[in-house]
Each structure stands twice: as C-alpha cells, then as structure tokens.
GROMACS .gro file of C-alpha atoms in nm:
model
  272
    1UNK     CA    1 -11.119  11.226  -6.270
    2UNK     CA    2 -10.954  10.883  -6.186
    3UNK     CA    3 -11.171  10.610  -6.275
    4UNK     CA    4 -11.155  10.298  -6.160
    5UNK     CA    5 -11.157  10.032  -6.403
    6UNK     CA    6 -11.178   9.732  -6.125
    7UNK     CA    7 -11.540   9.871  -6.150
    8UNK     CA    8 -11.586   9.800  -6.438
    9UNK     CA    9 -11.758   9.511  -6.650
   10UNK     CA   10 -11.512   9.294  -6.854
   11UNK     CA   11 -11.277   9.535  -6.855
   12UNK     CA   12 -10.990   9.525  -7.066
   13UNK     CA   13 -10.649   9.449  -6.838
   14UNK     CA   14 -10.463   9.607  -7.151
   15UNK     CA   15 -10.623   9.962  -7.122
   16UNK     CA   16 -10.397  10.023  -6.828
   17UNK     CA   17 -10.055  10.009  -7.057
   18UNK     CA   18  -9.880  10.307  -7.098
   19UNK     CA   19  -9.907  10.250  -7.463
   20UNK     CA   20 -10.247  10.376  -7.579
   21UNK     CA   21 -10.413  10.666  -7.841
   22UNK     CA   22 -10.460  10.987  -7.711
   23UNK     CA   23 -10.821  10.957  -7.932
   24UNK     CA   24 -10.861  10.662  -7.682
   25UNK     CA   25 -10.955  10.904  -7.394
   26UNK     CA   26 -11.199  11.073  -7.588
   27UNK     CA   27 -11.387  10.738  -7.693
   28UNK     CA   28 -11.377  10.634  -7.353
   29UNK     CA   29 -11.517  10.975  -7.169
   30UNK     CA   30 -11.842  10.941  -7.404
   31UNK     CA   31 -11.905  10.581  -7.294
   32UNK     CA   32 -12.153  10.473  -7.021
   33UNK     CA   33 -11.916  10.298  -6.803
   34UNK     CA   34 -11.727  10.625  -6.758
   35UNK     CA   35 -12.056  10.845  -6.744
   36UNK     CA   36 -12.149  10.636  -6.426
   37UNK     CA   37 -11.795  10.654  -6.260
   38UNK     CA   38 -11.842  11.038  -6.305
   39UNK     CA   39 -12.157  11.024  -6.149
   40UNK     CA   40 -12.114  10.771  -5.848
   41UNK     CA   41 -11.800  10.994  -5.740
   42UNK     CA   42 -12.034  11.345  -5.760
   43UNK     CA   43 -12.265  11.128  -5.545
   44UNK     CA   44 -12.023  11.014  -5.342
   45UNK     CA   45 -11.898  11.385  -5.255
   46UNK     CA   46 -12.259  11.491  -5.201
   47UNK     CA   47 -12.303  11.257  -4.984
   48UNK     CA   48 -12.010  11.315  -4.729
   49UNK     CA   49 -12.121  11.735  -4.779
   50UNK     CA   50 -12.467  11.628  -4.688
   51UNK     CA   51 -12.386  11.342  -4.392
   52UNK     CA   52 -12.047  11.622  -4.235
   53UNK     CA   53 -12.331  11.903  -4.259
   54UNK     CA   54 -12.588  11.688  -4.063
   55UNK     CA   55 -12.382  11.622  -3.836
   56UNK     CA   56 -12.245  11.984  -3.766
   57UNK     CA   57 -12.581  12.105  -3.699
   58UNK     CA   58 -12.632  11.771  -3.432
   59UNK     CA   59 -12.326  11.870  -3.258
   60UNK     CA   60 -12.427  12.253  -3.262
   61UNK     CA   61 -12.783  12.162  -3.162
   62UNK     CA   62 -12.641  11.939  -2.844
   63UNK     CA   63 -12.354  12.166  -2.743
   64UNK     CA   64 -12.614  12.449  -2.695
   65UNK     CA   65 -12.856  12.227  -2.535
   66UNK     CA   66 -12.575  12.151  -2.301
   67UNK     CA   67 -12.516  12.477  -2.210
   68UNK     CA   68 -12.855  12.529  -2.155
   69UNK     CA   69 -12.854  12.250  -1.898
   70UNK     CA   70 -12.531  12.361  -1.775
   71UNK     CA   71 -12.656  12.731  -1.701
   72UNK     CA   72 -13.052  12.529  -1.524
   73UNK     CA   73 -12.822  12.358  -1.275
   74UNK     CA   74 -12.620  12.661  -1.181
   75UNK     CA   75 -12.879  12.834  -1.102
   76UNK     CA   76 -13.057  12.535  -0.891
   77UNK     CA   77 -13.317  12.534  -1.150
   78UNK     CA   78 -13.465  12.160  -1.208
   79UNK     CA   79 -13.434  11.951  -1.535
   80UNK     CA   80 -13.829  11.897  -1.513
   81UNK     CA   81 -13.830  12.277  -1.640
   82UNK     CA   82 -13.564  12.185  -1.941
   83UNK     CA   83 -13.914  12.119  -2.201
   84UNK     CA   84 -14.073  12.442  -2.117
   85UNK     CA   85 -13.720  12.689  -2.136
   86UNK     CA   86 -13.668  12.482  -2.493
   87UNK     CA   87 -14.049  12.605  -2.631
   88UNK     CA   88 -13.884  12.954  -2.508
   89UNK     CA   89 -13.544  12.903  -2.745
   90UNK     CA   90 -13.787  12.837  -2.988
   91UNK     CA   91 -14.038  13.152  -2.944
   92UNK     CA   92 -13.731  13.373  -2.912
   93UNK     CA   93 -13.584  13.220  -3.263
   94UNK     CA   94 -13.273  13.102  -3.116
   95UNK     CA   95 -13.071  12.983  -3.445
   96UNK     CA   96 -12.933  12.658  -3.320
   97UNK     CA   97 -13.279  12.526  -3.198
   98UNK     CA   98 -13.525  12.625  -3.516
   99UNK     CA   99 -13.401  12.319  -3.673
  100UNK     CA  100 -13.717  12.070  -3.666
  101UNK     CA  101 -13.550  11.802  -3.993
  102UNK     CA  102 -13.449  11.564  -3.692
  103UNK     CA  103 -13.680  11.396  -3.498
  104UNK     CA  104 -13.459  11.309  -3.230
  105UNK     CA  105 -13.393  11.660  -2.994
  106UNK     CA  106 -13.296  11.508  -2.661
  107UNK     CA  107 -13.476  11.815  -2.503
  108UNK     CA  108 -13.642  11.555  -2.214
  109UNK     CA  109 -13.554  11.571  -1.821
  110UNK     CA  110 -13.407  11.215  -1.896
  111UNK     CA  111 -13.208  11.396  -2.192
  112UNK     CA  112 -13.087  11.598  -1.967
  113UNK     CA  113 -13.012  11.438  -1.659
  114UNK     CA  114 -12.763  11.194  -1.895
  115UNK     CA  115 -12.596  11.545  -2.002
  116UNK     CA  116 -12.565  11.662  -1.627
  117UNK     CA  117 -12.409  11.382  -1.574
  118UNK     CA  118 -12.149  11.370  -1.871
  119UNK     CA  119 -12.104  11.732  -1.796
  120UNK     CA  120 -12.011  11.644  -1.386
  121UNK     CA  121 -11.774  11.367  -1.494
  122UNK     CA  122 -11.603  11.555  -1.744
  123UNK     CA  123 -11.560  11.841  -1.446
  124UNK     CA  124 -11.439  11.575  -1.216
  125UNK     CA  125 -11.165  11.447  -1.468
  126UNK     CA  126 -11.066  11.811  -1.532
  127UNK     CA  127 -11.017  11.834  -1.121
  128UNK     CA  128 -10.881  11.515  -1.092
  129UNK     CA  129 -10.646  11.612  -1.358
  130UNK     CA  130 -10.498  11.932  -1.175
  131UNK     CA  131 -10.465  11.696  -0.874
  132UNK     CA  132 -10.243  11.467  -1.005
  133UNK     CA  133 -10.000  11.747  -1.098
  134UNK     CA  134  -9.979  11.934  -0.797
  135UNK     CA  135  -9.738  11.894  -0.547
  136UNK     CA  136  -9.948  12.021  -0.266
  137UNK     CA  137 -10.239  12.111  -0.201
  138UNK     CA  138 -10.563  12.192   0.062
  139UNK     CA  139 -10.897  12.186   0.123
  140UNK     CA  140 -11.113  12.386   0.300
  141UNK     CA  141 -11.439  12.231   0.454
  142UNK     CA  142 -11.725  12.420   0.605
  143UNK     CA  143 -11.918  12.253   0.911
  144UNK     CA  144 -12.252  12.119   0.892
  145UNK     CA  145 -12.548  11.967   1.108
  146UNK     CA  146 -12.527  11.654   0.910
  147UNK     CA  147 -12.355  11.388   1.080
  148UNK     CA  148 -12.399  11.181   0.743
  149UNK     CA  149 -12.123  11.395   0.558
  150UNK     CA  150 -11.879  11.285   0.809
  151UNK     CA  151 -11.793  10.998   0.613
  152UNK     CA  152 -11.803  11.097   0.283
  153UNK     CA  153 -11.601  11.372   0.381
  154UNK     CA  154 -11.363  11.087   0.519
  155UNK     CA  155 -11.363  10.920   0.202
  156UNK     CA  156 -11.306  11.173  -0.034
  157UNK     CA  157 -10.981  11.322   0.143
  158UNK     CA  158 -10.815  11.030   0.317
  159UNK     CA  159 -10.572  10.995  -0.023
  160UNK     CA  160 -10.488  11.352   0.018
  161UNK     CA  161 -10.129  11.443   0.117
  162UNK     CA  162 -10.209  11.763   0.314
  163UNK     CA  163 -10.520  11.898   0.373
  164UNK     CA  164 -10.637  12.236   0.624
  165UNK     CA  165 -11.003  12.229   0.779
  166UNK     CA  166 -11.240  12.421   0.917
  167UNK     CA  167 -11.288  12.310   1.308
  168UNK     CA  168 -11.615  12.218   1.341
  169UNK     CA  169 -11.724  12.030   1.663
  170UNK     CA  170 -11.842  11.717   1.458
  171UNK     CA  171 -11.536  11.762   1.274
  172UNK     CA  172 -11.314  11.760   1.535
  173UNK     CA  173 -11.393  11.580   1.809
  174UNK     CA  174 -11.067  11.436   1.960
  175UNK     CA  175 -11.121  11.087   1.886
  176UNK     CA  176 -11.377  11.035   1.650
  177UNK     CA  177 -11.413  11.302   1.426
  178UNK     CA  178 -11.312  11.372   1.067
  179UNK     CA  179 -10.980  11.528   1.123
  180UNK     CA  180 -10.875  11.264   1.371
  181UNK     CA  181 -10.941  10.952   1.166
  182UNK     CA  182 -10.748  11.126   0.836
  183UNK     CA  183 -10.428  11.222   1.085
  184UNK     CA  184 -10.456  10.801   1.181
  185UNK     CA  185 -10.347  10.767   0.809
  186UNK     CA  186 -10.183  11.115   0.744
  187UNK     CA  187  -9.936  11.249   1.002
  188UNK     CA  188  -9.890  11.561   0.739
  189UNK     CA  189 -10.173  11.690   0.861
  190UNK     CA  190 -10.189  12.057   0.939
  191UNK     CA  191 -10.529  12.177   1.128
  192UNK     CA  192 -10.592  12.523   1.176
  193UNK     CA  193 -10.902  12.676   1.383
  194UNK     CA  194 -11.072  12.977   1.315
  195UNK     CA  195 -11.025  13.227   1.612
  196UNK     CA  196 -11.428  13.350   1.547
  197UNK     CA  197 -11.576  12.985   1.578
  198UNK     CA  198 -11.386  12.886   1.813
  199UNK     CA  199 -11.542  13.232   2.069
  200UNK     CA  200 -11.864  13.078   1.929
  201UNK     CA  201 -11.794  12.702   2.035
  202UNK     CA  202 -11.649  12.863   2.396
  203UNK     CA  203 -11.964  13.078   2.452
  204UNK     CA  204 -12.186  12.799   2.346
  205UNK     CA  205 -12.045  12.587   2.617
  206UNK     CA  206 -12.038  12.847   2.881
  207UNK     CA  207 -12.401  12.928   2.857
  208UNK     CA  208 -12.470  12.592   2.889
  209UNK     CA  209 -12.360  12.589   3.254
  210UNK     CA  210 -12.486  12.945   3.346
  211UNK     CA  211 -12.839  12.888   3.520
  212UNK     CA  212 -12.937  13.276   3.417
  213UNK     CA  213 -12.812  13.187   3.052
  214UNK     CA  214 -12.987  12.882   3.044
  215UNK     CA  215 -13.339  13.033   3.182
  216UNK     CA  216 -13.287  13.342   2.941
  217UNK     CA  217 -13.271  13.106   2.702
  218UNK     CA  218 -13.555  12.901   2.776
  219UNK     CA  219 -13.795  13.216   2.792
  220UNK     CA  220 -13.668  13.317   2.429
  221UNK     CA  221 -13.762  12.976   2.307
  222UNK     CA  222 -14.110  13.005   2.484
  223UNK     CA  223 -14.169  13.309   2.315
  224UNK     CA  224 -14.089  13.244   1.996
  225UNK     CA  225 -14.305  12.890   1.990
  226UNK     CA  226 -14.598  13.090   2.118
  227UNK     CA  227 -14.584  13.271   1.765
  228UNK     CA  228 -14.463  13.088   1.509
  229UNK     CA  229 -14.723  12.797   1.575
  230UNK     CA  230 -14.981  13.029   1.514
  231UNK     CA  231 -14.991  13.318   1.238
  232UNK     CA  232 -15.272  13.448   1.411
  233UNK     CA  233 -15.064  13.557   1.708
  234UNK     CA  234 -14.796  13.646   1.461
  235UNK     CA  235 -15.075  13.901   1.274
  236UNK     CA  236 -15.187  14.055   1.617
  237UNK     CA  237 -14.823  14.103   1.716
  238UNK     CA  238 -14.773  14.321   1.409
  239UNK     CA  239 -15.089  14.508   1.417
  240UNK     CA  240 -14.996  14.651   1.809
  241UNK     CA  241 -14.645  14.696   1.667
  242UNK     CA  242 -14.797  14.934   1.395
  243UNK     CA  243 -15.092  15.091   1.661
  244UNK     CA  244 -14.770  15.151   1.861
  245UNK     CA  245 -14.544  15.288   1.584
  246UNK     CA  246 -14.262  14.997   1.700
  247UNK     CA  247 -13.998  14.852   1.395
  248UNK     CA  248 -14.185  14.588   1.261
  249UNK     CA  249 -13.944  14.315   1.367
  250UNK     CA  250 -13.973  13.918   1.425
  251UNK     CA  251 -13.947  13.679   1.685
  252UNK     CA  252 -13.610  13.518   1.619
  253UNK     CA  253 -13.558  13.164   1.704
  254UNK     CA  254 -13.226  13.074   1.863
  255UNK     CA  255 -12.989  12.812   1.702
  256UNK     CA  256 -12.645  12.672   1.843
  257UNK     CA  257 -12.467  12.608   1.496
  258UNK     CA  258 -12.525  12.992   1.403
  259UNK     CA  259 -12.352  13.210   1.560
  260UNK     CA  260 -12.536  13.540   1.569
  261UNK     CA  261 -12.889  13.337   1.607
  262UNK     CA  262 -12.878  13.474   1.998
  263UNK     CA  263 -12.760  13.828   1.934
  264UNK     CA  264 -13.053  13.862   1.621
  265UNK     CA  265 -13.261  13.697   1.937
  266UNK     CA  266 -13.188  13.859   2.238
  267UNK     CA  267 -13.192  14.237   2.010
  268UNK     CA  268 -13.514  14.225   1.898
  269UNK     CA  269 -13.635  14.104   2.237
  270UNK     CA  270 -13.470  14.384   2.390
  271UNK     CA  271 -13.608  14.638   2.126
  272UNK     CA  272 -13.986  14.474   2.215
   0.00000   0.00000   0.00000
C-alpha cells in the first residue's frame, strides 16, 4: 500500500530517505496515521465499485427503455401509452426494470419524446454519414395529395447531385413542380416515369372529356353518397343482399389519385 505522507500531520521530511530501519515499517504500519491511509484508500475503491455499478445499471435501465420507445414508434404506437407498457415490464419481471433504488426512471411521455428525439437525430447523422461518402446516389419519392410536401420535398433534395422520382402530376408539372425547380439548380437530373401511372394519369384525363365517362361517373358518385350518409340504407342494402343470396359487397367510392378506385367501383356495380 503506498501511503502518502503529504497527508499526513507534521510529518517527518526525513522518513522519505532511502536510509531507514527495516523495524521502521513495522512501527509505522501499527500507527494511526497509517491505519487511516489504509482505510481512506479501501473507501476510496468502494466507492468508485459502488458509483461504476450505479451507473451500469442507469445506462442498462435507459438503453432498454430506449428500445422500448424505439420498438412504440415503429409500430405507430403513441408515447402517452409508454407509463402503462412500463407497469407491464414490471408485472412480467423484466430484469432491467425491477430496479426501484432510483427515484428518477424517465418512464414519462415527456421522457420519452426527448429519447425519440435523440434516437431520430442519431438516425439522421448515421444517414447523413453514408451520404457524405457516396459518390452517387437516388431517391425515390412516392406521390401524394398534399400539396404542402412539395416544398419540403424541394428542400430536402435540392443539395443532391442526382436524384430519380416518381412522376406524380403535382410533382411534375412542367413548370412548377418539384422536379422542375430541382433541374433549375441540377442539370444532372435524370427523371424516369413509371409506364403504370402514367396509363393511369392518360385514362384519368381521357375520361374527363368523354360525356358517357363523365355521366357514368356521376351516377357512381350518386350512388355511393346515397349510402354512406346513412348506415341505415347501408343495413337494408345488406339485408336484400342476404334475402337474395348476392356477395355481400360495398358501394365503392371513386378516387382520381388511386388507380383501381374505378375498376373496385364500376365491378361491384356491375355485380349489383
């Protein structure tokens, strides 16, 4: 054991020579001064075993709570529910979360809206990270009935070198959409159009200036107001389609951004 003798009341500067009695070390282990050395060192290491051990079990207890949050958001399950799945960890006996000697468990919605967020960033750095190093690279966006995205969209990929989209209409409009103000700033850009939207975007158009299309169309739309704004109808249609042993089948309701919404319409229509 070295013992410091700086600790020491009025120590004696000539105990440090080299020139001492071996009888001196027994003298001195049997003396307070080196009793309480011994004793503040055993302290000391119990201390740093006790404080590293502490905080072991804190960064076991968080990591798993993170994962717990981790695995709520993936499956689009909200933070509010993070208190209640906890009291489950703890029914079930899961090791890492029996521990009650800290107050502190960060098992809140706050708690764990902070750690969504830590967890987000630390996935955007990772990305970020791979981006730097490639070379080349593209992205591939799907359309939506949002016009708000538009810009974000904008934002996020102006910086990019190359970059291949999905057509959408509100995408690609030929002077104001997405793809044409990112080739203003990037003349790399490559745009390819997928051969099934773009039937979808042609017959869209087309039976917009077909009169029979367009009545069709209108009758459909009739139809399916009459039942969905009442589940009374709704009920009564089902009861004549069991009396008349039909396929119990719904009134579909056409939309222009999906692309089988007529065929699902005009089929069970047609089966009717």
């Amino acid at each position: 054991m070295l013992i410091q003798l700086t600790n020491l009341p009025n120590h004696d500067a000539s105990f440090c020579s080299k020139n001492f009695k071996s009888s001196a070390l027994g003298e001195h282990a049997s003396t307070k001064d080196h009793t309480d050395a011994t004793n503040r060192e055993i302290a000391k290491a119990e201390l740093i075993k006790v404080t590293n051990n502490a905080i072991d079990k804190a960064q076991q207890h968080v990591g798993a709570l993170m994962k717990v949050v981790f695995w709520l958001a993936e499956n689009d399950i909200p933070l509010s529910k993070l208190p209640k799945i906890m009291q489950l960890c703890r029914a079930l006996e899961c090791p890492k979360f029996l521990s009650i000697s800290n107050p502190i468990t960060y098992e809140n919605n706050i708690s764990g809206r902070q750690m969504l967020s830590a967890i987000s960033n630390s996935i955007e750095e990772a990305i970020w990270k791979e981006l730097d190093k490639a070379t080349a690279f593209g992205i591939m966006i799907d359309e939506s009935t949002d016009i708000s995205y538009s810009k974000s969209i904008f934002e996020l990929v102006i910086s990019l070198f190359d970059i291949v989209l999905l057509w959408c209409k509100c995408y690609a409009r030929k002077l104001t959409g997405v793809a044409a103000r990112i080739k203003e700033r990037n003349k790399c850009l490559f745009i390819t159009h997928r051969i099934a939207h773009r039937l979808a975007l042609a017959c869209n158009s087309a039976e917009k200036k077909i009169t029979f299309c367009k009545h069709t169309e209108n009758i459909i739309k009739s139809i399916y107001s009459f039942f969905s704004n009442s589940s009374k109808r709704t009920d009564t249609l089902q009861k004549y389609q069991e009396i008349l042993e039909h396929p119990i089948l719904k009134i579909k309701q056409i939309y222009e951004i999906r692309w089988l919404s007529w065929y699902e319409a005009v089929k069970n229509m047609f089966i009717y």
